[in-house]
Amino acid sequence: MPDTATTPRNITAAHEDPPAVRIALIATALLIMGVLIVVPLVNVFYQALAGGLRLYFENLLGDPDTLHSVKLTLIVAPAAVLANIVFGVAAAWAIARFKFPGRALLTAFIDLPFAVSPVVVGLFLVLIFGLQGFLGPWLRAHDIKVIFAIPGLIIATAFVTFPVVARELIPLMEAIGADEEIAAVSLGARGWQMFRRVTLPNIKWGLLYGIILCNARAMGEFGAVAVVSGRISGQTDTMPLRVEKLFQEYNMPGAFAVASVLASLAVVTLLVKSALEWKTRSDLAAAAREASEGGQA
Amino acid sequence: MTTDVNRRVLPGFALSLGYTMFYLSLLVLIPIFAGVVKASSLSFQNFWDAVSGDRAVAAYTLTVGASFVSAAIDIVIGVLVAWVLVRYQSPLKGIFDALVDLPFALPTAVAGLVYSDLYVENGWLGRFLVPLGIQGAYSRLGIVLVLTFIGFPFVVRTLQPVLENLETDIEEAAACLGANRWQTVTRVLLPAVWPATITAFALAFARALGEYGSVVFISGNMPYRTEIAPVLIVARLEEFAYGEATAIAVVLLVISLVTLFLINLLERWSKQSHA
């Protein structure tokens, strides 16, 4: 670029870093992402597969306690996620569509589980449902087990992942607005009809991402579940708890085999998120194109 | 206005709000209430002994200190990565942008397992660091490392939209008025992202305070040295010392709630300063 054209070049340079700074920044960012995220992610799969595929599947499928932990996680996580989906949709409908006293407070309360340490959650559940707990004598008299059993695992998981779906849906529904729903109701749609035909199609992608993220969190939950499970091998160990037990037994190939399954789940979650974001962007672009063509015609 | 119209027109207000309150109370508020009731059933002396013992104080100090340091590191590296993601185009950008969220999606136990494996003496990173005297595994540094990992996406995701919304006009204006690039960055850009930076710090700090899953793998959990508060709570529970465990838990809960409250204040404040 000729040096005489000073004004335009200076203006571009105004929001561009000098080349040396640019290279240094990009290199540092790559180093940070590499050490913090990429190397650990690669290491999980490398360590899991280091002994070959046969050993990997033997570690995963040959150990009855590990297999049981997979089954238990497949029971606990969907149950907790399902409960939080119903809550998330109800909360988003109430908060994004209506104005009422205490709305801001309710929104703050929904975030509360993010601020409570999972271990504290587990402890509080033991205080209610444990043998010495507030409901302990009653539960024992009726022969109901919550702590050291599946119900406790579900409750603990649901508590920790409580805000996830609601937090995805509330801003989305606020952004979409109520016009289409009001139109549907004015045209005579009944409540559930409006929900199935108008609301659900509008929020489906956000809801899907909320469910997938909630599921990833539920399957990976550790602290709260560790406290309420009692960590009985082959009975109350979920997959993350199994990882810790194998780690403590110095069975690193076994621990990494289970960890690699959980890490794959995380990778799938990120892929779905990227795909949904890409889809939303191309939908918006298509809508904008249509609008501008309509304007020209 | 429109919202009042909504309540007259749209169905399901009572049902959805009622169910929300019911589920929130049952699942979240009652357990927290139970914890507070249990803590208040302790005599003041018992409560005080539980929360002011040397081991408990060491655990709180480590929890708050490590969370603070890791949140500070997250701010530095998070601002840098957010800046590069927003300002520079590259074919790999999409992948890196998606990978920022990995700590959100990766189970904390996996993070703890792999970090401890990376930083031991023969690990991928430990083989370079341990000869230099840097012990990443089974040390306080290890706690800071995993907490930095856990808090990282909070900082990037808080700052990214703020940086995207910055108009390049103001940078051009600064340059036209004779500012050099360094002055533009320190006098124009940093003040604009300052409120979001504080919010991001608070979010990463709050997340780190309660973390247990990843730390338990890498810290070694030595009382007085590498034992964080949640680990101490579990240790007390395993001794069936429910009262002591609850007292320590309530103190941790209060620290977290105060942080959450401050985050809300900060967000309100930064919204006002933008308006």
PDB file of N, CA and C in Angstrom, chain A residues 177-264:
ATOM      1  N   GLY A 177     -41.107 -13.591  21.527  1.00  0.00           N
ATOM      2  CA  GLY A 177     -42.283 -12.764  21.759  1.00  0.00           C
ATOM      3  C   GLY A 177     -43.565 -13.579  21.702  1.00  0.00           C
ATOM      4  N   ALA A 178     -44.667 -12.952  22.144  1.00  0.00           N
ATOM      5  CA  ALA A 178     -45.920 -13.693  22.326  1.00  0.00           C
ATOM      6  C   ALA A 178     -46.904 -13.511  21.176  1.00  0.00           C
ATOM      7  N   ASP A 179     -46.514 -12.753  20.146  1.00  0.00           N
ATOM      8  CA  ASP A 179     -47.490 -12.391  19.112  1.00  0.00           C
ATOM      9  C   ASP A 179     -48.176 -13.598  18.472  1.00  0.00           C
ATOM     10  N   GLU A 180     -47.364 -14.592  18.074  1.00  0.00           N
ATOM     11  CA  GLU A 180     -47.946 -15.747  17.385  1.00  0.00           C
ATOM     12  C   GLU A 180     -48.879 -16.512  18.300  1.00  0.00           C
ATOM     13  N   GLU A 181     -48.505 -16.591  19.586  1.00  0.00           N
ATOM     14  CA  GLU A 181     -49.357 -17.329  20.520  1.00  0.00           C
ATOM     15  C   GLU A 181     -50.672 -16.589  20.756  1.00  0.00           C
ATOM     16  N   ILE A 182     -50.574 -15.266  20.881  1.00  0.00           N
ATOM     17  CA  ILE A 182     -51.793 -14.473  21.063  1.00  0.00           C
ATOM     18  C   ILE A 182     -52.698 -14.632  19.841  1.00  0.00           C
ATOM     19  N   ALA A 183     -52.074 -14.633  18.643  1.00  0.00           N
ATOM     20  CA  ALA A 183     -52.864 -14.818  17.418  1.00  0.00           C
ATOM     21  C   ALA A 183     -53.568 -16.167  17.435  1.00  0.00           C
ATOM     22  N   ALA A 184     -52.815 -17.220  17.839  1.00  0.00           N
ATOM     23  CA  ALA A 184     -53.409 -18.562  17.852  1.00  0.00           C
ATOM     24  C   ALA A 184     -54.607 -18.617  18.790  1.00  0.00           C
ATOM     25  N   VAL A 185     -54.443 -18.036  19.978  1.00  0.00           N
ATOM     26  CA  VAL A 185     -55.530 -18.071  20.957  1.00  0.00           C
ATOM     27  C   VAL A 185     -56.714 -17.252  20.457  1.00  0.00           C
ATOM     28  N   SER A 186     -56.431 -16.083  19.838  1.00  0.00           N
ATOM     29  CA  SER A 186     -57.526 -15.256  19.319  1.00  0.00           C
ATOM     30  C   SER A 186     -58.300 -15.984  18.236  1.00  0.00           C
ATOM     31  N   LEU A 187     -57.581 -16.841  17.480  1.00  0.00           N
ATOM     32  CA  LEU A 187     -58.245 -17.592  16.416  1.00  0.00           C
ATOM     33  C   LEU A 187     -58.947 -18.830  16.957  1.00  0.00           C
ATOM     34  N   GLY A 188     -58.922 -19.004  18.284  1.00  0.00           N
ATOM     35  CA  GLY A 188     -59.723 -20.070  18.866  1.00  0.00           C
ATOM     36  C   GLY A 188     -58.955 -21.299  19.300  1.00  0.00           C
ATOM     37  N   ALA A 189     -57.595 -21.265  19.261  1.00  0.00           N
ATOM     38  CA  ALA A 189     -56.830 -22.433  19.699  1.00  0.00           C
ATOM     39  C   ALA A 189     -56.981 -22.603  21.199  1.00  0.00           C
ATOM     40  N   ARG A 190     -57.068 -23.863  21.639  1.00  0.00           N
ATOM     41  CA  ARG A 190     -57.095 -24.107  23.072  1.00  0.00           C
ATOM     42  C   ARG A 190     -55.660 -24.195  23.575  1.00  0.00           C
ATOM     43  N   GLY A 191     -55.511 -24.162  24.894  1.00  0.00           N
ATOM     44  CA  GLY A 191     -54.178 -24.068  25.496  1.00  0.00           C
ATOM     45  C   GLY A 191     -53.169 -25.054  24.938  1.00  0.00           C
ATOM     46  N   TRP A 192     -53.477 -26.348  25.001  1.00  0.00           N
ATOM     47  CA  TRP A 192     -52.493 -27.341  24.575  1.00  0.00           C
ATOM     48  C   TRP A 192     -52.278 -27.308  23.081  1.00  0.00           C
ATOM     49  N   GLN A 193     -53.377 -26.961  22.340  1.00  0.00           N
ATOM     50  CA  GLN A 193     -53.260 -26.827  20.888  1.00  0.00           C
ATOM     51  C   GLN A 193     -52.234 -25.749  20.538  1.00  0.00           C
ATOM     52  N   MET A 194     -52.388 -24.597  21.197  1.00  0.00           N
ATOM     53  CA  MET A 194     -51.468 -23.491  20.970  1.00  0.00           C
ATOM     54  C   MET A 194     -50.042 -23.931  21.312  1.00  0.00           C
ATOM     55  N   PHE A 195     -49.889 -24.637  22.430  1.00  0.00           N
ATOM     56  CA  PHE A 195     -48.559 -25.047  22.865  1.00  0.00           C
ATOM     57  C   PHE A 195     -47.910 -25.988  21.844  1.00  0.00           C
ATOM     58  N   ARG A 196     -48.702 -26.984  21.374  1.00  0.00           N
ATOM     59  CA  ARG A 196     -48.138 -27.974  20.458  1.00  0.00           C
ATOM     60  C   ARG A 196     -47.890 -27.400  19.074  1.00  0.00           C
ATOM     61  N   ARG A 197     -48.804 -26.525  18.603  1.00  0.00           N
ATOM     62  CA  ARG A 197     -48.706 -26.054  17.225  1.00  0.00           C
ATOM     63  C   ARG A 197     -47.857 -24.799  17.076  1.00  0.00           C
ATOM     64  N   VAL A 198     -47.797 -23.959  18.115  1.00  0.00           N
ATOM     65  CA  VAL A 198     -47.096 -22.681  17.966  1.00  0.00           C
ATOM     66  C   VAL A 198     -45.843 -22.627  18.843  1.00  0.00           C
ATOM     67  N   THR A 199     -46.025 -22.805  20.150  1.00  0.00           N
ATOM     68  CA  THR A 199     -44.895 -22.615  21.060  1.00  0.00           C
ATOM     69  C   THR A 199     -43.801 -23.647  20.810  1.00  0.00           C
ATOM     70  N   LEU A 200     -44.175 -24.921  20.801  1.00  0.00           N
ATOM     71  CA  LEU A 200     -43.186 -25.988  20.688  1.00  0.00           C
ATOM     72  C   LEU A 200     -42.369 -25.892  19.395  1.00  0.00           C
ATOM     73  N   PRO A 201     -43.003 -25.704  18.213  1.00  0.00           N
ATOM     74  CA  PRO A 201     -42.189 -25.555  17.002  1.00  0.00           C
ATOM     75  C   PRO A 201     -41.237 -24.369  17.080  1.00  0.00           C
ATOM     76  N   ASN A 202     -41.652 -23.287  17.752  1.00  0.00           N
ATOM     77  CA  ASN A 202     -40.787 -22.116  17.857  1.00  0.00           C
ATOM     78  C   ASN A 202     -39.569 -22.358  18.728  1.00  0.00           C
ATOM     79  N   ILE A 203     -39.751 -23.132  19.799  1.00  0.00           N
ATOM     80  CA  ILE A 203     -38.652 -23.272  20.751  1.00  0.00           C
ATOM     81  C   ILE A 203     -37.910 -24.593  20.589  1.00  0.00           C
ATOM     82  N   LYS A 204     -38.251 -25.402  19.579  1.00  0.00           N
ATOM     83  CA  LYS A 204     -37.762 -26.792  19.592  1.00  0.00           C
ATOM     84  C   LYS A 204     -36.239 -26.895  19.603  1.00  0.00           C
ATOM     85  N   TRP A 205     -35.528 -26.029  18.840  1.00  0.00           N
ATOM     86  CA  TRP A 205     -34.068 -26.183  18.789  1.00  0.00           C
ATOM     87  C   TRP A 205     -33.431 -25.782  20.103  1.00  0.00           C
ATOM     88  N   GLY A 206     -33.922 -24.697  20.685  1.00  0.00           N
ATOM     89  CA  GLY A 206     -33.399 -24.290  21.996  1.00  0.00           C
ATOM     90  C   GLY A 206     -33.680 -25.340  23.051  1.00  0.00           C
ATOM     91  N   LEU A 207     -34.879 -25.900  22.979  1.00  0.00           N
ATOM     92  CA  LEU A 207     -35.256 -26.946  23.938  1.00  0.00           C
ATOM     93  C   LEU A 207     -34.353 -28.164  23.760  1.00  0.00           C
ATOM     94  N   LEU A 208     -34.099 -28.526  22.494  1.00  0.00           N
ATOM     95  CA  LEU A 208     -33.240 -29.687  22.220  1.00  0.00           C
ATOM     96  C   LEU A 208     -31.845 -29.474  22.807  1.00  0.00           C
ATOM     97  N   TYR A 209     -31.293 -28.263  22.592  1.00  0.00           N
ATOM     98  CA  TYR A 209     -29.966 -28.013  23.141  1.00  0.00           C
ATOM     99  C   TYR A 209     -29.994 -28.046  24.667  1.00  0.00           C
ATOM    100  N   GLY A 210     -31.044 -27.452  25.258  1.00  0.00           N
ATOM    101  CA  GLY A 210     -31.180 -27.490  26.713  1.00  0.00           C
ATOM    102  C   GLY A 210     -31.192 -28.916  27.236  1.00  0.00           C
ATOM    103  N   ILE A 211     -31.932 -29.789  26.546  1.00  0.00           N
ATOM    104  CA  ILE A 211     -32.026 -31.185  26.979  1.00  0.00           C
ATOM    105  C   ILE A 211     -30.670 -31.873  26.872  1.00  0.00           C
ATOM    106  N   ILE A 212     -29.965 -31.626  25.769  1.00  0.00           N
ATOM    107  CA  ILE A 212     -28.683 -32.303  25.571  1.00  0.00           C
ATOM    108  C   ILE A 212     -27.648 -31.823  26.585  1.00  0.00           C
ATOM    109  N   LEU A 213     -27.636 -30.504  26.848  1.00  0.00           N
ATOM    110  CA  LEU A 213     -26.691 -29.974  27.835  1.00  0.00           C
ATOM    111  C   LEU A 213     -27.037 -30.488  29.238  1.00  0.00           C
ATOM    112  N   CYS A 214     -28.333 -30.492  29.543  1.00  0.00           N
ATOM    113  CA  CYS A 214     -28.796 -30.981  30.843  1.00  0.00           C
ATOM    114  C   CYS A 214     -28.403 -32.447  31.016  1.00  0.00           C
ATOM    115  N   ASN A 215     -28.549 -33.219  29.937  1.00  0.00           N
ATOM    116  CA  ASN A 215     -28.190 -34.630  29.989  1.00  0.00           C
ATOM    117  C   ASN A 215     -26.686 -34.817  30.211  1.00  0.00           C
ATOM    118  N   ALA A 216     -25.881 -34.008  29.518  1.00  0.00           N
ATOM    119  CA  ALA A 216     -24.432 -34.113  29.701  1.00  0.00           C
ATOM    120  C   ALA A 216     -24.062 -33.819  31.157  1.00  0.00           C
ATOM    121  N   ARG A 217     -24.675 -32.773  31.715  1.00  0.00           N
ATOM    122  CA  ARG A 217     -24.404 -32.425  33.109  1.00  0.00           C
ATOM    123  C   ARG A 217     -24.877 -33.524  34.049  1.00  0.00           C
ATOM    124  N   ALA A 218     -26.060 -34.092  33.742  1.00  0.00           N
ATOM    125  CA  ALA A 218     -26.640 -35.111  34.618  1.00  0.00           C
ATOM    126  C   ALA A 218     -25.776 -36.370  34.617  1.00  0.00           C
ATOM    127  N   MET A 219     -25.329 -36.790  33.424  1.00  0.00           N
ATOM    128  CA  MET A 219     -24.513 -37.999  33.356  1.00  0.00           C
ATOM    129  C   MET A 219     -23.156 -37.787  34.015  1.00  0.00           C
ATOM    130  N   GLY A 220     -22.677 -36.548  34.021  1.00  0.00           N
ATOM    131  CA  GLY A 220     -21.358 -36.273  34.582  1.00  0.00           C
ATOM    132  C   GLY A 220     -21.366 -35.829  36.027  1.00  0.00           C
ATOM    133  N   GLU A 221     -22.544 -35.697  36.634  1.00  0.00           N
ATOM    134  CA  GLU A 221     -22.624 -35.162  37.992  1.00  0.00           C
ATOM    135  C   GLU A 221     -21.826 -36.029  38.965  1.00  0.00           C
ATOM    136  N   PHE A 222     -21.051 -35.365  39.819  1.00  0.00           N
ATOM    137  CA  PHE A 222     -20.147 -36.113  40.684  1.00  0.00           C
ATOM    138  C   PHE A 222     -20.367 -35.830  42.177  1.00  0.00           C
ATOM    139  N   GLY A 223     -20.220 -34.558  42.583  1.00  0.00           N
ATOM    140  CA  GLY A 223     -20.169 -34.236  44.012  1.00  0.00           C
ATOM    141  C   GLY A 223     -21.420 -34.631  44.787  1.00  0.00           C
ATOM    142  N   ALA A 224     -22.584 -34.198  44.294  1.00  0.00           N
ATOM    143  CA  ALA A 224     -23.832 -34.466  45.022  1.00  0.00           C
ATOM    144  C   ALA A 224     -24.118 -35.958  45.047  1.00  0.00           C
ATOM    145  N   VAL A 225     -23.886 -36.601  43.902  1.00  0.00           N
ATOM    146  CA  VAL A 225     -24.147 -38.029  43.784  1.00  0.00           C
ATOM    147  C   VAL A 225     -23.177 -38.826  44.667  1.00  0.00           C
ATOM    148  N   ALA A 226     -21.927 -38.350  44.750  1.00  0.00           N
ATOM    149  CA  ALA A 226     -20.942 -39.053  45.580  1.00  0.00           C
ATOM    150  C   ALA A 226     -21.405 -39.105  47.036  1.00  0.00           C
ATOM    151  N   VAL A 227     -22.013 -38.012  47.511  1.00  0.00           N
ATOM    152  CA  VAL A 227     -22.422 -37.968  48.915  1.00  0.00           C
ATOM    153  C   VAL A 227     -23.642 -38.854  49.172  1.00  0.00           C
ATOM    154  N   VAL A 228     -24.637 -38.803  48.294  1.00  0.00           N
ATOM    155  CA  VAL A 228     -25.860 -39.562  48.588  1.00  0.00           C
ATOM    156  C   VAL A 228     -25.764 -41.035  48.185  1.00  0.00           C
ATOM    157  N   SER A 229     -24.771 -41.410  47.371  1.00  0.00           N
ATOM    158  CA  SER A 229     -24.758 -42.785  46.858  1.00  0.00           C
ATOM    159  C   SER A 229     -24.198 -43.788  47.855  1.00  0.00           C
ATOM    160  N   GLY A 230     -23.328 -43.337  48.758  1.00  0.00           N
ATOM    161  CA  GLY A 230     -22.667 -44.284  49.638  1.00  0.00           C
ATOM    162  C   GLY A 230     -21.576 -45.071  48.930  1.00  0.00           C
ATOM    163  N   ARG A 231     -21.437 -44.864  47.624  1.00  0.00           N
ATOM    164  CA  ARG A 231     -20.383 -45.476  46.801  1.00  0.00           C
ATOM    165  C   ARG A 231     -20.269 -46.987  47.006  1.00  0.00           C
ATOM    166  N   ILE A 232     -21.372 -47.684  46.779  1.00  0.00           N
ATOM    167  CA  ILE A 232     -21.339 -49.136  46.872  1.00  0.00           C
ATOM    168  C   ILE A 232     -21.088 -49.685  45.466  1.00  0.00           C
ATOM    169  N   SER A 233     -19.939 -50.355  45.280  1.00  0.00           N
ATOM    170  CA  SER A 233     -19.586 -50.884  43.955  1.00  0.00           C
ATOM    171  C   SER A 233     -20.669 -51.825  43.466  1.00  0.00           C
ATOM    172  N   GLY A 234     -21.023 -51.683  42.186  1.00  0.00           N
ATOM    173  CA  GLY A 234     -22.004 -52.582  41.603  1.00  0.00           C
ATOM    174  C   GLY A 234     -23.425 -52.307  42.059  1.00  0.00           C
ATOM    175  N   GLN A 235     -23.615 -51.283  42.895  1.00  0.00           N
ATOM    176  CA  GLN A 235     -24.975 -50.959  43.332  1.00  0.00           C
ATOM    177  C   GLN A 235     -25.327 -49.491  43.134  1.00  0.00           C
ATOM    178  N   THR A 236     -24.524 -48.594  43.720  1.00  0.00           N
ATOM    179  CA  THR A 236     -24.896 -47.178  43.636  1.00  0.00           C
ATOM    180  C   THR A 236     -23.814 -46.332  42.970  1.00  0.00           C
ATOM    181  N   ASP A 237     -22.866 -46.963  42.274  1.00  0.00           N
ATOM    182  CA  ASP A 237     -21.850 -46.189  41.571  1.00  0.00           C
ATOM    183  C   ASP A 237     -22.342 -45.816  40.184  1.00  0.00           C
ATOM    184  N   THR A 238     -22.444 -44.498  39.918  1.00  0.00           N
ATOM    185  CA  THR A 238     -22.708 -44.063  38.541  1.00  0.00           C
ATOM    186  C   THR A 238     -21.369 -44.005  37.799  1.00  0.00           C
ATOM    187  N   MET A 239     -21.386 -43.662  36.527  1.00  0.00           N
ATOM    188  CA  MET A 239     -20.140 -43.697  35.748  1.00  0.00           C
ATOM    189  C   MET A 239     -19.043 -42.787  36.310  1.00  0.00           C
ATOM    190  N   PRO A 240     -19.342 -41.522  36.650  1.00  0.00           N
ATOM    191  CA  PRO A 240     -18.263 -40.699  37.201  1.00  0.00           C
ATOM    192  C   PRO A 240     -17.713 -41.256  38.520  1.00  0.00           C
ATOM    193  N   LEU A 241     -18.586 -41.831  39.348  1.00  0.00           N
ATOM    194  CA  LEU A 241     -18.116 -42.414  40.603  1.00  0.00           C
ATOM    195  C   LEU A 241     -17.245 -43.637  40.332  1.00  0.00           C
ATOM    196  N   ARG A 242     -17.604 -44.377  39.281  1.00  0.00           N
ATOM    197  CA  ARG A 242     -16.816 -45.539  38.882  1.00  0.00           C
ATOM    198  C   ARG A 242     -15.418 -45.096  38.440  1.00  0.00           C
ATOM    199  N   VAL A 243     -15.354 -43.964  37.738  1.00  0.00           N
ATOM    200  CA  VAL A 243     -14.049 -43.429  37.318  1.00  0.00           C
ATOM    201  C   VAL A 243     -13.174 -43.195  38.549  1.00  0.00           C
ATOM    202  N   GLU A 244     -13.756 -42.601  39.578  1.00  0.00           N
ATOM    203  CA  GLU A 244     -12.952 -42.306  40.756  1.00  0.00           C
ATOM    204  C   GLU A 244     -12.511 -43.583  41.464  1.00  0.00           C
ATOM    205  N   LYS A 245     -13.431 -44.548  41.535  1.00  0.00           N
ATOM    206  CA  LYS A 245     -13.070 -45.788  42.229  1.00  0.00           C
ATOM    207  C   LYS A 245     -11.932 -46.505  41.505  1.00  0.00           C
ATOM    208  N   LEU A 246     -12.014 -46.577  40.172  1.00  0.00           N
ATOM    209  CA  LEU A 246     -10.948 -47.221  39.399  1.00  0.00           C
ATOM    210  C   LEU A 246      -9.628 -46.466  39.571  1.00  0.00           C
ATOM    211  N   PHE A 247      -9.725 -45.135  39.621  1.00  0.00           N
ATOM    212  CA  PHE A 247      -8.550 -44.287  39.825  1.00  0.00           C
ATOM    213  C   PHE A 247      -7.901 -44.598  41.179  1.00  0.00           C
ATOM    214  N   GLN A 248      -8.732 -44.745  42.203  1.00  0.00           N
ATOM    215  CA  GLN A 248      -8.192 -45.035  43.537  1.00  0.00           C
ATOM    216  C   GLN A 248      -7.605 -46.440  43.622  1.00  0.00           C
ATOM    217  N   GLU A 249      -8.116 -47.337  42.770  1.00  0.00           N
ATOM    218  CA  GLU A 249      -7.561 -48.701  42.738  1.00  0.00           C
ATOM    219  C   GLU A 249      -6.344 -48.781  41.816  1.00  0.00           C
ATOM    220  N   TYR A 250      -5.843 -47.650  41.338  1.00  0.00           N
ATOM    221  CA  TYR A 250      -4.717 -47.559  40.411  1.00  0.00           C
ATOM    222  C   TYR A 250      -4.973 -48.311  39.111  1.00  0.00           C
ATOM    223  N   ASN A 251      -6.254 -48.518  38.773  1.00  0.00           N
ATOM    224  CA  ASN A 251      -6.585 -49.135  37.495  1.00  0.00           C
ATOM    225  C   ASN A 251      -6.802 -48.022  36.472  1.00  0.00           C
ATOM    226  N   MET A 252      -5.692 -47.417  36.022  1.00  0.00           N
ATOM    227  CA  MET A 252      -5.807 -46.257  35.146  1.00  0.00           C
ATOM    228  C   MET A 252      -6.427 -46.602  33.787  1.00  0.00           C
ATOM    229  N   PRO A 253      -6.050 -47.722  33.141  1.00  0.00           N
ATOM    230  CA  PRO A 253      -6.718 -48.029  31.863  1.00  0.00           C
ATOM    231  C   PRO A 253      -8.229 -48.139  32.028  1.00  0.00           C
ATOM    232  N   GLY A 254      -8.680 -48.743  33.138  1.00  0.00           N
ATOM    233  CA  GLY A 254     -10.112 -48.859  33.388  1.00  0.00           C
ATOM    234  C   GLY A 254     -10.748 -47.500  33.594  1.00  0.00           C
ATOM    235  N   ALA A 255     -10.103 -46.655  34.415  1.00  0.00           N
ATOM    236  CA  ALA A 255     -10.639 -45.318  34.675  1.00  0.00           C
ATOM    237  C   ALA A 255     -10.743 -44.523  33.383  1.00  0.00           C
ATOM    238  N   PHE A 256      -9.693 -44.595  32.555  1.00  0.00           N
ATOM    239  CA  PHE A 256      -9.711 -43.824  31.304  1.00  0.00           C
ATOM    240  C   PHE A 256     -10.712 -44.385  30.299  1.00  0.00           C
ATOM    241  N   ALA A 257     -10.953 -45.705  30.345  1.00  0.00           N
ATOM    242  CA  ALA A 257     -11.955 -46.267  29.431  1.00  0.00           C
ATOM    243  C   ALA A 257     -13.334 -45.685  29.739  1.00  0.00           C
ATOM    244  N   VAL A 258     -13.715 -45.665  31.029  1.00  0.00           N
ATOM    245  CA  VAL A 258     -15.012 -45.090  31.401  1.00  0.00           C
ATOM    246  C   VAL A 258     -15.009 -43.587  31.107  1.00  0.00           C
ATOM    247  N   ALA A 259     -13.884 -42.912  31.433  1.00  0.00           N
ATOM    248  CA  ALA A 259     -13.791 -41.469  31.196  1.00  0.00           C
ATOM    249  C   ALA A 259     -13.939 -41.143  29.715  1.00  0.00           C
ATOM    250  N   SER A 260     -13.424 -42.027  28.828  1.00  0.00           N
ATOM    251  CA  SER A 260     -13.495 -41.736  27.395  1.00  0.00           C
ATOM    252  C   SER A 260     -14.945 -41.748  26.912  1.00  0.00           C
ATOM    253  N   VAL A 261     -15.776 -42.616  27.519  1.00  0.00           N
ATOM    254  CA  VAL A 261     -17.201 -42.631  27.141  1.00  0.00           C
ATOM    255  C   VAL A 261     -17.844 -41.304  27.542  1.00  0.00           C
ATOM    256  N   LEU A 262     -17.548 -40.843  28.764  1.00  0.00           N
ATOM    257  CA  LEU A 262     -18.102 -39.563  29.224  1.00  0.00           C
ATOM    258  C   LEU A 262     -17.577 -38.404  28.387  1.00  0.00           C
ATOM    259  N   ALA A 263     -16.284 -38.477  27.990  1.00  0.00           N
ATOM    260  CA  ALA A 263     -15.715 -37.404  27.173  1.00  0.00           C
ATOM    261  C   ALA A 263     -16.363 -37.393  25.783  1.00  0.00           C
ATOM    262  N   SER A 264     -16.674 -38.584  25.240  1.00  0.00           N
ATOM    263  CA  SER A 264     -17.363 -38.637  23.940  1.00  0.00           C
ATOM    264  C   SER A 264     -18.712 -37.945  24.036  1.00  0.00           C
TER     265      SER A 264
END
